[in-house]
Amino acid sequence: MPQPVRVPDEIYQSLQEIKFILDPEYRKASPSIQDLVTVALTRMIEDWEHPISREELLKELLEQRDKARSKMGKPTS
């Protein structure tokens, strides 16, 4: 069963901005936020499957994990 995924507010806001830019031009055919996320994740998986891209992607993933862990337990402002 699929599990929900939390997205940081700033990333979700960026996705909303992209959708807002596309809406007037594409109207009903405009991609949804789910479409944007699906394309982004598909690209990430493609990078993971490519040996050269995997190294860079792994570095970014580990940096993201370090950032998230450093924020754990700290009060939000």
PDB file of C-alpha atoms in Angstrom:
ATOM      1  CA  MET A   1       0.000   0.000   0.000  1.00  0.00           C
ATOM      2  CA  PRO A   2       1.417   3.422  -0.937  1.00  0.00           C
ATOM      3  CA  GLN A   3       2.491   5.622   1.943  1.00  0.00           C
ATOM      4  CA  PRO A   4       2.034   9.404   2.045  1.00  0.00           C
ATOM      5  CA  VAL A   5       5.206  11.412   1.692  1.00  0.00           C
ATOM      6  CA  ARG A   6       5.824  14.707   3.461  1.00  0.00           C
ATOM      7  CA  VAL A   7       7.255  17.511   1.363  1.00  0.00           C
ATOM      8  CA  PRO A   8       8.915  20.542   2.957  1.00  0.00           C
ATOM      9  CA  ASP A   9       6.817  23.696   2.725  1.00  0.00           C
ATOM     10  CA  GLU A  10       9.350  25.498   0.518  1.00  0.00           C
ATOM     11  CA  ILE A  11       9.373  22.661  -2.030  1.00  0.00           C
ATOM     12  CA  TYR A  12       5.583  22.441  -2.071  1.00  0.00           C
ATOM     13  CA  GLN A  13       5.415  26.210  -2.554  1.00  0.00           C
ATOM     14  CA  SER A  14       7.791  25.938  -5.525  1.00  0.00           C
ATOM     15  CA  LEU A  15       5.601  23.219  -7.044  1.00  0.00           C
ATOM     16  CA  GLN A  16       2.542  25.441  -6.599  1.00  0.00           C
ATOM     17  CA  GLU A  17       4.379  28.302  -8.349  1.00  0.00           C
ATOM     18  CA  ILE A  18       5.238  26.046 -11.301  1.00  0.00           C
ATOM     19  CA  LYS A  19       1.617  24.918 -11.525  1.00  0.00           C
ATOM     20  CA  PHE A  20       0.429  28.538 -11.294  1.00  0.00           C
ATOM     21  CA  ILE A  21       2.701  29.474 -14.226  1.00  0.00           C
ATOM     22  CA  LEU A  22       1.431  26.554 -16.345  1.00  0.00           C
ATOM     23  CA  ASP A  23      -2.287  26.921 -15.555  1.00  0.00           C
ATOM     24  CA  PRO A  24      -3.094  29.937 -17.796  1.00  0.00           C
ATOM     25  CA  GLU A  25      -1.360  28.425 -20.817  1.00  0.00           C
ATOM     26  CA  TYR A  26      -2.577  24.831 -20.546  1.00  0.00           C
ATOM     27  CA  ARG A  27      -5.851  25.284 -18.624  1.00  0.00           C
ATOM     28  CA  LYS A  28      -7.476  21.861 -18.095  1.00  0.00           C
ATOM     29  CA  ALA A  29      -4.439  20.129 -19.618  1.00  0.00           C
ATOM     30  CA  SER A  30      -2.143  21.785 -17.071  1.00  0.00           C
ATOM     31  CA  PRO A  31      -0.128  19.276 -15.034  1.00  0.00           C
ATOM     32  CA  SER A  32      -1.211  18.792 -11.441  1.00  0.00           C
ATOM     33  CA  ILE A  33       1.172  18.945  -8.510  1.00  0.00           C
ATOM     34  CA  GLN A  34       1.006  15.129  -8.475  1.00  0.00           C
ATOM     35  CA  ASP A  35       2.175  15.134 -12.118  1.00  0.00           C
ATOM     36  CA  LEU A  36       5.094  17.399 -11.214  1.00  0.00           C
ATOM     37  CA  VAL A  37       6.108  15.125  -8.349  1.00  0.00           C
ATOM     38  CA  THR A  38       5.790  11.996 -10.505  1.00  0.00           C
ATOM     39  CA  VAL A  39       8.062  13.444 -13.197  1.00  0.00           C
ATOM     40  CA  ALA A  40      10.618  14.586 -10.612  1.00  0.00           C
ATOM     41  CA  LEU A  41      10.688  11.175  -8.929  1.00  0.00           C
ATOM     42  CA  THR A  42      10.925   9.390 -12.273  1.00  0.00           C
ATOM     43  CA  ARG A  43      13.953  11.518 -13.145  1.00  0.00           C
ATOM     44  CA  MET A  44      15.502  10.744  -9.771  1.00  0.00           C
ATOM     45  CA  ILE A  45      15.064   7.009 -10.371  1.00  0.00           C
ATOM     46  CA  GLU A  46      16.614   7.368 -13.829  1.00  0.00           C
ATOM     47  CA  ASP A  47      19.595   9.166 -12.257  1.00  0.00           C
ATOM     48  CA  TRP A  48      19.900   6.387  -9.677  1.00  0.00           C
ATOM     49  CA  GLU A  49      19.954   3.746 -12.414  1.00  0.00           C
ATOM     50  CA  HIS A  50      22.743   5.542 -14.302  1.00  0.00           C
ATOM     51  CA  PRO A  51      26.158   4.814 -12.718  1.00  0.00           C
ATOM     52  CA  ILE A  52      27.634   8.285 -13.263  1.00  0.00           C
ATOM     53  CA  SER A  53      24.569  10.140 -11.981  1.00  0.00           C
ATOM     54  CA  ARG A  54      24.155   7.771  -9.037  1.00  0.00           C
ATOM     55  CA  GLU A  55      27.301   9.033  -7.307  1.00  0.00           C
ATOM     56  CA  GLU A  56      26.161  12.662  -7.442  1.00  0.00           C
ATOM     57  CA  LEU A  57      22.621  11.743  -6.429  1.00  0.00           C
ATOM     58  CA  LEU A  58      23.855   9.713  -3.475  1.00  0.00           C
ATOM     59  CA  LYS A  59      25.954  12.676  -2.329  1.00  0.00           C
ATOM     60  CA  GLU A  60      22.882  14.948  -2.479  1.00  0.00           C
ATOM     61  CA  LEU A  61      20.731  12.398  -0.648  1.00  0.00           C
ATOM     62  CA  LEU A  62      23.261  12.060   2.166  1.00  0.00           C
ATOM     63  CA  GLU A  63      23.579  15.854   2.449  1.00  0.00           C
ATOM     64  CA  GLN A  64      19.784  16.136   2.661  1.00  0.00           C
ATOM     65  CA  ARG A  65      19.692  13.472   5.382  1.00  0.00           C
ATOM     66  CA  ASP A  66      22.347  15.366   7.366  1.00  0.00           C
ATOM     67  CA  LYS A  67      20.346  18.611   7.071  1.00  0.00           C
ATOM     68  CA  ALA A  68      17.157  16.909   8.203  1.00  0.00           C
ATOM     69  CA  ARG A  69      18.867  15.231  11.144  1.00  0.00           C
ATOM     70  CA  SER A  70      20.468  18.496  12.258  1.00  0.00           C
ATOM     71  CA  LYS A  71      16.983  20.078  12.469  1.00  0.00           C
ATOM     72  CA  MET A  72      15.502  17.237  14.545  1.00  0.00           C
ATOM     73  CA  GLY A  73      14.408  18.320  17.993  1.00  0.00           C
ATOM     74  CA  LYS A  74      14.916  22.010  17.262  1.00  0.00           C
ATOM     75  CA  PRO A  75      11.897  24.246  17.683  1.00  0.00           C
ATOM     76  CA  THR A  76      10.530  25.788  14.499  1.00  0.00           C
ATOM     77  CA  SER A  77      10.219  29.540  14.345  1.00  0.00           C
TER      78      SER A  77
END
